[in-house]
Coordinates of C-alpha atoms in Angstrom, one line a residue:
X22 CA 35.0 -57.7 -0.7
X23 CA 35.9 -61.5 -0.4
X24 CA 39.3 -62.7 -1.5
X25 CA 38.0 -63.7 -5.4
X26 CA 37.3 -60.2 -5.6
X27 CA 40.3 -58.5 -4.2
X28 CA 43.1 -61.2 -5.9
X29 CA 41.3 -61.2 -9.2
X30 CA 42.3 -60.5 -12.5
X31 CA 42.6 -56.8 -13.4
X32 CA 39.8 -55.7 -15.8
X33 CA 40.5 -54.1 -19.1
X34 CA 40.6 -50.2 -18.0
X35 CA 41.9 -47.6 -21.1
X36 CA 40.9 -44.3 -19.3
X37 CA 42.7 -44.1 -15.4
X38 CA 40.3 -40.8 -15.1
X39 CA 37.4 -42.8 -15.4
X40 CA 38.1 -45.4 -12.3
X41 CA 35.8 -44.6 -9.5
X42 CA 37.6 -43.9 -6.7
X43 CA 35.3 -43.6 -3.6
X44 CA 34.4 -47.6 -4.9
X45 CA 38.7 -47.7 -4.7
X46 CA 39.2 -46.3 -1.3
X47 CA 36.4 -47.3 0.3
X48 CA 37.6 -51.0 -0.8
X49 CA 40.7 -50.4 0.8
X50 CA 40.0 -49.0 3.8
X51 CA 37.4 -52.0 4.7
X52 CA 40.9 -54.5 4.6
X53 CA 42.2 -52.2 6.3
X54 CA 40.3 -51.5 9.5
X55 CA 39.7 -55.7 9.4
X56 CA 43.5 -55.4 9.6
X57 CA 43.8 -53.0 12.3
X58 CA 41.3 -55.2 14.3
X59 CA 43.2 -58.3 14.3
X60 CA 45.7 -56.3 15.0
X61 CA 44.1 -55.1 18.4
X62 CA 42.7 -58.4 18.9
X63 CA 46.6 -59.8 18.8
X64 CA 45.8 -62.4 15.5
X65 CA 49.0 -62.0 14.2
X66 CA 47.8 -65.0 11.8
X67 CA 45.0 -63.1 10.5
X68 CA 47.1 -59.8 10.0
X69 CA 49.1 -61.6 7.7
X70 CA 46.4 -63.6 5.8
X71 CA 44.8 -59.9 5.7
X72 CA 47.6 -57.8 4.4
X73 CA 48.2 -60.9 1.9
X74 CA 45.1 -59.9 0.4
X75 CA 45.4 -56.3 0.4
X76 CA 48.7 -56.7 -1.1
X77 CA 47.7 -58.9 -4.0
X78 CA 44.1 -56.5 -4.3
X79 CA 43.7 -54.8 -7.8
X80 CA 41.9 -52.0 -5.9
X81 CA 44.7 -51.6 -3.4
X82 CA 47.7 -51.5 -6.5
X83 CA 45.5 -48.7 -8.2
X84 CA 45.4 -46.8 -5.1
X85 CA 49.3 -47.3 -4.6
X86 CA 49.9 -45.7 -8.1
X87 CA 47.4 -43.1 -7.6
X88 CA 49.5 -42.1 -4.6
X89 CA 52.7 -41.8 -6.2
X90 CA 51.4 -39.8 -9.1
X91 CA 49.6 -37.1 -7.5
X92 CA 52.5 -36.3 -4.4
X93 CA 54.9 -33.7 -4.5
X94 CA 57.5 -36.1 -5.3
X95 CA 55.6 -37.1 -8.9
X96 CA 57.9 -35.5 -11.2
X97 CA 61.0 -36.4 -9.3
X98 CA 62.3 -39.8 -10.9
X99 CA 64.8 -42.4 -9.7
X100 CA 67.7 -44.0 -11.1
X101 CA 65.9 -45.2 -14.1
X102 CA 64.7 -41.5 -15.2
X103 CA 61.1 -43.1 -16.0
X104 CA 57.8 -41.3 -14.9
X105 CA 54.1 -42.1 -15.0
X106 CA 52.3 -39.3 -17.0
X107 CA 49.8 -40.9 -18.8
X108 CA 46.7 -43.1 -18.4
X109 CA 48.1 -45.9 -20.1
X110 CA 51.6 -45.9 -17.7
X111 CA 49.7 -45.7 -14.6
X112 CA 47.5 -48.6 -15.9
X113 CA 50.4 -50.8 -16.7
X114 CA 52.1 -49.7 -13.7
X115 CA 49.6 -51.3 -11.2
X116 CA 49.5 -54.5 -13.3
X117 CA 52.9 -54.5 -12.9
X118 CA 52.5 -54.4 -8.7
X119 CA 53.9 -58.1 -8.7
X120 CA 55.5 -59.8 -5.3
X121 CA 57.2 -62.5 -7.7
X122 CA 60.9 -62.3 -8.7
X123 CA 60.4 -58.0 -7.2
X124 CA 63.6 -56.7 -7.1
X125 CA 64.1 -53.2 -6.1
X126 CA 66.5 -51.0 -7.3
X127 CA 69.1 -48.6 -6.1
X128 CA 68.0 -45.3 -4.5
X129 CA 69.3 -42.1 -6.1
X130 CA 71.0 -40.2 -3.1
X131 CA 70.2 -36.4 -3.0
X132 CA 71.3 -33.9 -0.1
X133 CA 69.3 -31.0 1.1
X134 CA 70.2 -28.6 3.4
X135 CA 69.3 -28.2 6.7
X136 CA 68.7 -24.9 8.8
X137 CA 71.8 -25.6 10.8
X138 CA 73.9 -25.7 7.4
X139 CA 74.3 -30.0 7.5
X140 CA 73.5 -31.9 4.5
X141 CA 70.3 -34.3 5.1
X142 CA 71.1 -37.7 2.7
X143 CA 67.2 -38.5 0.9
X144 CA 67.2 -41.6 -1.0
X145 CA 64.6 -41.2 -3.9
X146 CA 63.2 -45.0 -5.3
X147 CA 62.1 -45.2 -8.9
X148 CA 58.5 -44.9 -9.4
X149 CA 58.0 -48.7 -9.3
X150 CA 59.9 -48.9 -5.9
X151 CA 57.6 -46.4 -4.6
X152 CA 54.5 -47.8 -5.8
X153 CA 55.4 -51.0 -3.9
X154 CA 56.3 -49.5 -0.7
X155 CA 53.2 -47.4 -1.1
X156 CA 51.0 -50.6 -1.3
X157 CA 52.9 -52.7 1.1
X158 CA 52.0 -49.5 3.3
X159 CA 48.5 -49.9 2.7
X160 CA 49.1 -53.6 4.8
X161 CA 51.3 -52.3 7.4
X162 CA 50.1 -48.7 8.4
X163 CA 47.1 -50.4 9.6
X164 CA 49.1 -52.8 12.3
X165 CA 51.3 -49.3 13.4
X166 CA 48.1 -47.5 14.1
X167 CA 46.2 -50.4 16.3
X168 CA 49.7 -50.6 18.2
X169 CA 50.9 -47.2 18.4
X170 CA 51.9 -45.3 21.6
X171 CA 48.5 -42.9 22.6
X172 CA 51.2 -39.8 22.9
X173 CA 53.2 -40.6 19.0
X174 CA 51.9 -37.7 17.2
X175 CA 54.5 -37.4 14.1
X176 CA 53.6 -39.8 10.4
X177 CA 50.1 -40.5 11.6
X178 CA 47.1 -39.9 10.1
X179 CA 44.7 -36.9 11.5
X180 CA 47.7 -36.2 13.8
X181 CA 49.6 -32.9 14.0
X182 CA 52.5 -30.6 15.8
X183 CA 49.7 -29.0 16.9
X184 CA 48.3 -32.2 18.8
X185 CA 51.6 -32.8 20.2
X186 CA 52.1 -29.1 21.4
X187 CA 49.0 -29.8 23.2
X188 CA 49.6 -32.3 25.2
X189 CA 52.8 -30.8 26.0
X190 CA 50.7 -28.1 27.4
X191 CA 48.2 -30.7 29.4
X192 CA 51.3 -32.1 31.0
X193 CA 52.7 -29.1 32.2
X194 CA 50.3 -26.7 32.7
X195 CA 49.4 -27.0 35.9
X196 CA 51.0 -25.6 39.1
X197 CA 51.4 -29.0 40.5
X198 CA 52.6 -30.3 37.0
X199 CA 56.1 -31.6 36.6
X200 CA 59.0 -29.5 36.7
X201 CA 61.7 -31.1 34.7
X202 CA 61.9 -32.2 31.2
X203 CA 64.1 -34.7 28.7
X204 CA 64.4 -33.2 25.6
X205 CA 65.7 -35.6 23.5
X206 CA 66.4 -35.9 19.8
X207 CA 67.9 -39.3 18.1
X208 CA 70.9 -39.2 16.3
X209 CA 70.5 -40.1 12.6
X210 CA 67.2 -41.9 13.5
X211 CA 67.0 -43.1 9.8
X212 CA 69.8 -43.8 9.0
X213 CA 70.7 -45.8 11.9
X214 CA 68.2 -48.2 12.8
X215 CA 69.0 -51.9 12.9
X216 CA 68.2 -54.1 10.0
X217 CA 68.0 -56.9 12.0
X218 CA 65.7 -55.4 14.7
X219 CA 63.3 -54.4 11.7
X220 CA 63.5 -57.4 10.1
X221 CA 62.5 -59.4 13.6
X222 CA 60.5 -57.1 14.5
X223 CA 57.8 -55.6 12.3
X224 CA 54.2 -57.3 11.0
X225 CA 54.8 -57.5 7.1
X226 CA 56.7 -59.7 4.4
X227 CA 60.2 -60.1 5.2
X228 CA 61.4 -60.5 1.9
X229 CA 59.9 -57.8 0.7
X230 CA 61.3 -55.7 3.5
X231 CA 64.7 -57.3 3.2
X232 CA 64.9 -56.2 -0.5
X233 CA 64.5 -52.8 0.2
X234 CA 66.6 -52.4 3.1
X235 CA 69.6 -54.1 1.2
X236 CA 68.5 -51.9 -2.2
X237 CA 71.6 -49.4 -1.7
X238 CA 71.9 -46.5 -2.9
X239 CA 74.0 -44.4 -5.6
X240 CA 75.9 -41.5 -5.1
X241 CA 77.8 -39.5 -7.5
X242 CA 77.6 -42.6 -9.8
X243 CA 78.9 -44.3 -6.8
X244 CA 77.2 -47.7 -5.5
X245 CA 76.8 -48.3 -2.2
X246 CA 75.9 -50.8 0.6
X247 CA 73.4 -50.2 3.2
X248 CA 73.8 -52.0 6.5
X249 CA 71.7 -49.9 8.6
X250 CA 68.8 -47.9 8.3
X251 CA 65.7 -47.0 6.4
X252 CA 66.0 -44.3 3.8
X253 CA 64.6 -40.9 4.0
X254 CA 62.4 -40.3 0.9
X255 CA 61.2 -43.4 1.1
X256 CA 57.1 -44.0 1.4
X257 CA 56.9 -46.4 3.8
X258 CA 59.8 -45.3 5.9
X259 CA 58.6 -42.9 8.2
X260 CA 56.0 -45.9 9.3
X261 CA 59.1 -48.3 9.9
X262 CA 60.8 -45.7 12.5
X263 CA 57.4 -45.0 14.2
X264 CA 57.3 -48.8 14.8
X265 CA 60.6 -49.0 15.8
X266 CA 60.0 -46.5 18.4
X267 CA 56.4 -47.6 19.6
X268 CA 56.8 -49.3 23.2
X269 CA 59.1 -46.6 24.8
X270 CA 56.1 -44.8 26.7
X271 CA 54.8 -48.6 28.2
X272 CA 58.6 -49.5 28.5
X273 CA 58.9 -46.2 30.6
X274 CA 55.7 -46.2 33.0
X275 CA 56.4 -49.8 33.7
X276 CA 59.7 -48.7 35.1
X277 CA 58.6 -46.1 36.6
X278 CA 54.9 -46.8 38.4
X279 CA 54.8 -44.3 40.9
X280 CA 51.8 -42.2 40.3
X281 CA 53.7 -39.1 41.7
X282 CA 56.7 -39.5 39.6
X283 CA 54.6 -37.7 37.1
X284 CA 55.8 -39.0 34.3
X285 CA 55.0 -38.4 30.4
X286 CA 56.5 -39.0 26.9
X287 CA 55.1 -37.0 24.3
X288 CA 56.6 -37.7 20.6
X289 CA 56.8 -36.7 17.2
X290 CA 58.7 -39.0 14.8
X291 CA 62.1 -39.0 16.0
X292 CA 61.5 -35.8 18.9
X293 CA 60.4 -36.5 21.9
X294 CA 60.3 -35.0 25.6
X295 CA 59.9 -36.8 28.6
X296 CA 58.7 -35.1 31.8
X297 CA 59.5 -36.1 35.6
X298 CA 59.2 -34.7 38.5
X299 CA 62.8 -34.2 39.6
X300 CA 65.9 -34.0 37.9
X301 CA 67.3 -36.9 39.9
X302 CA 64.4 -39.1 38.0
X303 CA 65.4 -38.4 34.8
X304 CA 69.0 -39.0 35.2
X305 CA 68.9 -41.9 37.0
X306 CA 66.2 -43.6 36.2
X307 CA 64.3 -42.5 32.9
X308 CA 67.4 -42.0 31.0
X309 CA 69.2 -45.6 31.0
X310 CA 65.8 -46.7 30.0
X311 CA 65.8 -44.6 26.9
X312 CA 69.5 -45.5 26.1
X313 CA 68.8 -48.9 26.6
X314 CA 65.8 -48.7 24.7
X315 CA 66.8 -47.0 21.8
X316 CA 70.4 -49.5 21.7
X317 CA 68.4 -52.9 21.0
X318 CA 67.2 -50.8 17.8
X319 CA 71.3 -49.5 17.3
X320 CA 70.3 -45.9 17.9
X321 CA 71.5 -43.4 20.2
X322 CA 70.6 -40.2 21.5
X323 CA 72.1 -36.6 19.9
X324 CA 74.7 -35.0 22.8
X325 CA 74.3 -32.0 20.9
X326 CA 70.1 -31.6 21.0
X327 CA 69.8 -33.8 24.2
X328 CA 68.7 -31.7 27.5
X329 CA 67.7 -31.8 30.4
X330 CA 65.9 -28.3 31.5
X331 CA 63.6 -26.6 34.4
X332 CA 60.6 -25.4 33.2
X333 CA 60.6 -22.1 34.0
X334 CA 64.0 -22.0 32.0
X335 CA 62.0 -23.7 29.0
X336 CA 63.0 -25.6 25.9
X337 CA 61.9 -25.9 22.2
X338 CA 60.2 -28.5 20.6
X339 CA 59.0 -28.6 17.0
X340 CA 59.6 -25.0 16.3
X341 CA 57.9 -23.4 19.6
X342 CA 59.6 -22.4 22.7
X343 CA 57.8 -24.1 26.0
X344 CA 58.4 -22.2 29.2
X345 CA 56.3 -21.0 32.3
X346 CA 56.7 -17.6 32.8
X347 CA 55.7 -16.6 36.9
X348 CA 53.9 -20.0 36.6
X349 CA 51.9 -19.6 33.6
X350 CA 52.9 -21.7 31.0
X351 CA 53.2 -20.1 27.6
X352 CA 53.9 -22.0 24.0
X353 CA 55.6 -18.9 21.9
X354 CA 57.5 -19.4 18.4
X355 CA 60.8 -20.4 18.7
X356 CA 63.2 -17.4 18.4
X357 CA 65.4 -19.4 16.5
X358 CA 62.7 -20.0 14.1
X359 CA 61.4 -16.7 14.2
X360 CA 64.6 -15.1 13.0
X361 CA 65.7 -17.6 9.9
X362 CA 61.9 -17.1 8.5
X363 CA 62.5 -13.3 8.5
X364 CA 66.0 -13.7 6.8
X365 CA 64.3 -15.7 4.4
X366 CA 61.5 -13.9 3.8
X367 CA 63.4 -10.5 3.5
X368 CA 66.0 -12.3 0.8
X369 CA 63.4 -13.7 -1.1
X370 CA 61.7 -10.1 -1.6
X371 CA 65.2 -9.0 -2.4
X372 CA 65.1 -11.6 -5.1
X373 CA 62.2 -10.3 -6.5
X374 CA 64.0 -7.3 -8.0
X375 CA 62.8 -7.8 -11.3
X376 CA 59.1 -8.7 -10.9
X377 CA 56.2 -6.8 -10.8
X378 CA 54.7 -6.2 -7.2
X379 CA 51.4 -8.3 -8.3
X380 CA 54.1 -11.7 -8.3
X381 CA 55.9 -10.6 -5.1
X382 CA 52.4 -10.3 -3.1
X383 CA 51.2 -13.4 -4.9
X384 CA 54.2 -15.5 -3.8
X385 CA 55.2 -13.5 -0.3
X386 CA 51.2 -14.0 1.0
X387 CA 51.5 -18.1 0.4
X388 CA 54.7 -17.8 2.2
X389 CA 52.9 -15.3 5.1
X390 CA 49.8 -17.2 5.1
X391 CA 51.5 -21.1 5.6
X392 CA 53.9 -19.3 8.3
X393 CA 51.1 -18.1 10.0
X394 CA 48.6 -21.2 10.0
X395 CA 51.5 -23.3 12.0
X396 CA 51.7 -20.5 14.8
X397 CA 48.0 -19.7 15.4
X398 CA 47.3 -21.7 17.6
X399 CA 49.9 -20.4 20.1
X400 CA 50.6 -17.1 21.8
X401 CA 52.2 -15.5 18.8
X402 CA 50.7 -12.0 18.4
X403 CA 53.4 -10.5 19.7
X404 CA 55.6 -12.4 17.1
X405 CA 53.3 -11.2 14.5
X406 CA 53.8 -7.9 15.0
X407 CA 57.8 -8.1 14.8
X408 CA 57.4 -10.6 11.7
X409 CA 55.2 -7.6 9.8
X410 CA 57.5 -4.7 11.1
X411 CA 60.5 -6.3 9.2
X412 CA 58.4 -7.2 6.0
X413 CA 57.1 -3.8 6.0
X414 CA 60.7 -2.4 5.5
X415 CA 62.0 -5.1 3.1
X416 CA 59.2 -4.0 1.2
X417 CA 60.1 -0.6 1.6
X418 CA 63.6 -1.4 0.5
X419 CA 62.0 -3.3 -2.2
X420 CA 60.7 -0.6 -3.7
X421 CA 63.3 2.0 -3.4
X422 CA 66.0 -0.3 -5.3
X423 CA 63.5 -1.0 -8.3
X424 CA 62.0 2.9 -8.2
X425 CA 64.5 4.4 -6.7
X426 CA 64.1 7.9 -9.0
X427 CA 60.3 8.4 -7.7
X428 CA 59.2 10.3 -5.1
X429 CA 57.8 8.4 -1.4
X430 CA 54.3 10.9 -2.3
X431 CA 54.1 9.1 -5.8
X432 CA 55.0 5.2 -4.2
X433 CA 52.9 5.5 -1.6
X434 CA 49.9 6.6 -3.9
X435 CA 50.9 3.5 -6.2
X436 CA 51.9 0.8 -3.8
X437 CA 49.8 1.8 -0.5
X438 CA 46.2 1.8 0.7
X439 CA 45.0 3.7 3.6
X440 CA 42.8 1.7 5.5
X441 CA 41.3 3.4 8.4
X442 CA 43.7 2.5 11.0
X443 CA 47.4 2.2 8.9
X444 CA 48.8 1.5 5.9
X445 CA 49.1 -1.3 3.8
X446 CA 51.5 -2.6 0.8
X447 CA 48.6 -3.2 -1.9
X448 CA 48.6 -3.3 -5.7
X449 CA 45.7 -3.7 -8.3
X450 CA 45.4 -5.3 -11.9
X451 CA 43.2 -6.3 -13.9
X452 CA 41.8 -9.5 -14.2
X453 CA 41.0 -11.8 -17.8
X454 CA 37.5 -10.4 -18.2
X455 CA 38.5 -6.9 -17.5
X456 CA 37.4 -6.2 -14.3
X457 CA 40.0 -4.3 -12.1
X458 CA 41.1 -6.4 -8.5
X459 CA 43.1 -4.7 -5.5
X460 CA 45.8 -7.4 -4.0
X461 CA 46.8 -6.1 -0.3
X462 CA 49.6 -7.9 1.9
X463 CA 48.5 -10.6 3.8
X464 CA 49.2 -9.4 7.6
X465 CA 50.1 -11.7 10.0
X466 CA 49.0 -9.4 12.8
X467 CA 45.5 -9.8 11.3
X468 CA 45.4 -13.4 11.5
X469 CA 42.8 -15.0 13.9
X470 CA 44.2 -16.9 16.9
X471 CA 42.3 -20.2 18.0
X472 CA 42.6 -23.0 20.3
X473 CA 43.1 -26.3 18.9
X474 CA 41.6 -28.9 20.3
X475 CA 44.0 -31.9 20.7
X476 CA 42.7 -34.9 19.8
X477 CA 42.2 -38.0 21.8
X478 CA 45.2 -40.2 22.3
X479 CA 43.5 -43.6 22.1
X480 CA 42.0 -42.3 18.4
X481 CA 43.1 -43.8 15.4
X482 CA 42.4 -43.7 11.5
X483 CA 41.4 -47.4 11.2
X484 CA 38.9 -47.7 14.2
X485 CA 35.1 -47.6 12.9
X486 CA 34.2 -46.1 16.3
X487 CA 35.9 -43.0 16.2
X488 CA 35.0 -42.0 12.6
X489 CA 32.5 -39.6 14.0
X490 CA 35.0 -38.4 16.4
X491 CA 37.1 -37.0 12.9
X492 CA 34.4 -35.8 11.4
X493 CA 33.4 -33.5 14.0
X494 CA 36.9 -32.5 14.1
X495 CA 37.4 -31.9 10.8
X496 CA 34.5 -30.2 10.4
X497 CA 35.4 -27.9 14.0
X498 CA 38.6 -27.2 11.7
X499 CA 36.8 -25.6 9.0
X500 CA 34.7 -23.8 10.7
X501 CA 36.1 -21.6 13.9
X502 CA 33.8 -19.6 15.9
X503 CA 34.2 -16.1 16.3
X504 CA 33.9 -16.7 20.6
X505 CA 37.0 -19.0 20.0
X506 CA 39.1 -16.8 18.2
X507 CA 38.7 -13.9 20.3
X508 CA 39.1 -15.6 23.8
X509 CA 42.7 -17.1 22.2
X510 CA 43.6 -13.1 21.1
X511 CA 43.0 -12.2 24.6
X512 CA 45.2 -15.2 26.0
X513 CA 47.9 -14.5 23.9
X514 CA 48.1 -11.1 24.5

């Protein structure tokens, strides 16, 4: 695509579902990985001359708009109250992407509630805001990929917990592994970071990036300044904090060379754990780095989530509990976690009072099978079991409240199938054309185990040579082998 073609006029387009977006994408991603070249390569003039023409790239606009109309957040206006619905609105929206005289608007503060009981502040950006930081992310993601630390697993593409639990479990494995682990956790990493720092710091137009740091916000019809910090809710932000924190693993093993210091950072977003070999290390050595580290960005680390543990006394991180029991090393569901998914689970089948038991085992398997899908790959049989014992007497319960004058003989021949080896909460209807179906309860005890294969630190979205590399992987994820998931039920039991 030469610069005539990406910077040229938009064509006359009356029906968005007619665009052809392969053509769009594969446009984009070809500035893109050029992008993420220079960016290896150190070119810092052609990164911007690059992201320039991304930016200002009819293709790249429609993709922007295309993002922020099919995401979860779609329905969910800003300040303004406007939404993109139709063909015509999304057209006019990505002629609309302009740099020239963009000003962004306020951000609509929202709380949510976290599982600790604290408020979370999300800023949500009116649909053009977003649009703009989704194309402006188009530029930068690029850059944050070619120059990310190998062991940052959290807002990347074809990165998951699940690669960041394994390479917990590569660095501590062993029985000559380290012993002692950081467990760190910023305070208010979003909210915090330094506008100046960002400004200075990161690969993309400055004004644009200005504007939306100084946007504000309003709450309870309140408006207010923002001096620090990126907002949560915001597209692009999540790629601003992992930039901000890229450089703390090469700041750390330049510090600390010795090879038997054994020394590794493994992070996700603003969560990260840094192993040593001693607890002497990490005190004196490894922490002042991170403080100082994390100060020329005006952050800090939480007191209250901030540890420093023993590995056979173990700590959690993202949701799973990492300890070496009689030197084995086992990665089991937090209990933490374990308990607040039951309380929810059991009061949303209490809610359920009123519906029919077709709805509850509709909306309770979702629940079951997502819960499920995050744990597999870890030793959670054992947690299965508990999390089905408990659903099987909320159900129980369920039942008695909403048919409390029948007899167990005539629920259990309603709401239960025998099925060899126990029974199991089921229900049947019938479908449009009449024919009957049987809906059992998804059982997490059922639910194939697997090893997951962590992918290779040095990998990245934007890097021609691995694209093989993810489509091997991707394809390994859709199709487990039987071998796989019976070797993982027999480690985990």
């Amino acid at each position: 695509m030469t610069v005539a073609q990406a910077t040229g006029a938009p064509p006359d387009i009356v029906n968005w579902k007619a665009i052809d977006w392969r053509k769009v994408h594969n446009d984009v991603r070809r500035l893109q990985v050029r992008i993420a070249e220079a960016a290896r390569e150190k070119r810092s003039g052609k990164v911007r001359a690059l992201q320039w023409i991304l930016t200002h790239s009819w293709h790249a606009k429609l993709w922007a708009v295309r993002r922020v109309t099919t995401n979860k957040g779609a329905k969910t206006p800003g300040i303004d109250g406007v939404r993109w619905r139709s063909s015509k609105k999304k057209i006019e929206a990505a002629k609309a992407l302009v740099r020239k005289g963009y000003k962004p608007q306020p951000l609509r503060r929202v709380y949510i509630r976290k599982l600790n009981g604290k408020l979370r502040p999300l800023g949500i950006p009116t649909m053009h805001d977003r649009a703009m930081q989704a194309l402006y992310a188009l530029a930068l993601e690029p850059v944050a990929e070619a120059l990310a630390d190998p062991n940052s697993y959290g807002f990347r593409q074809r990165r998951s917990t699940a690669d960041a639990l394994g390479q917990v479990f590569i660095a501590l494995a062993k029985s000559y592994s380290a012993e002692w682990v950081l467990d760190a956790d910023i305070k208010g990493c979003f909210d915090q970071i330094s506008h100046s720092w960002l400004i200075e710091n990161i690969p993309m137009d400055t004004v644009v990036l200005r504007a939306w740091l100084k946007a504000g916000y309003i709450d309870r019809h309140m408006f207010h300044h923002t001096d620090t910090g990126t907002p949560q809710g915001g597209i692009i932000s999540p790629i601003l904090a992992n930039m901000a924190l890229d450089g703390l693993e090469d700041t750390i093993r330049q510090a600390v060379p010795k090879r038997g210091a054994k020394v590794n950072l493994i992070r996700y977003a603003d969560d990260f754990v840094i192993t040593g070999v001693s607890r002497k290390l990490i005190e004196e050595t490894i922490l002042p780095i991170v403080i100082d580290f994390l100060a020329q960005r005006g952050l800090v680390l939480s007191d209250e989530k901030t540890s420093i543990t023993h590995i056979d006394t173990g700590f959690d991180f993202l949701g799973c509990n990492v300890r070496k029991y009689r030197g084995k090393l086992l990665i089991r569901p937090a209990k933490n976690k374990v308990t607040a998914f039951i309380r929810r689970t059991v009061e949303f089948i209490r809610s359920m009072r009123g519906s029919s038991a077709v709805i509850l085992l509709r909306q309770l398997n979702a629940k079951l099978r997502g819960w499920s899908n995050y744990y597999r790959p870890f030793v959670s049989s054992e947690t299965f079991s508990w999390v089905d014992y408990n659903i099987f007497h909320a159900l129980r319960r369920w039942l008695r409240r909403r048919l409390g004058r029948k007899s167990w003989k005539w629920l259990t021949k309603r709401y239960y199938r025998f099925t060899g080896r126990r029974w199991l909460f089921s229900c049947s209807y019938r479908r449009a054309d009449g024919t009957k179906h049987v809906l059992d309860l998804f059982r997490l005890a059922e639910a194939n185990l697997y090893r997951h294969i962590k992918v290779q630190a040095s990998a990245h979205a934007f890097d021609p040579d691995y694209d093989a590399y993810f489509a091997r992987r991707k394809q390994g994820h859709r199709r487990r082998t039987r071998s796989e998931c019976q070797f993982l039920s027999l480690y985990a039991s």
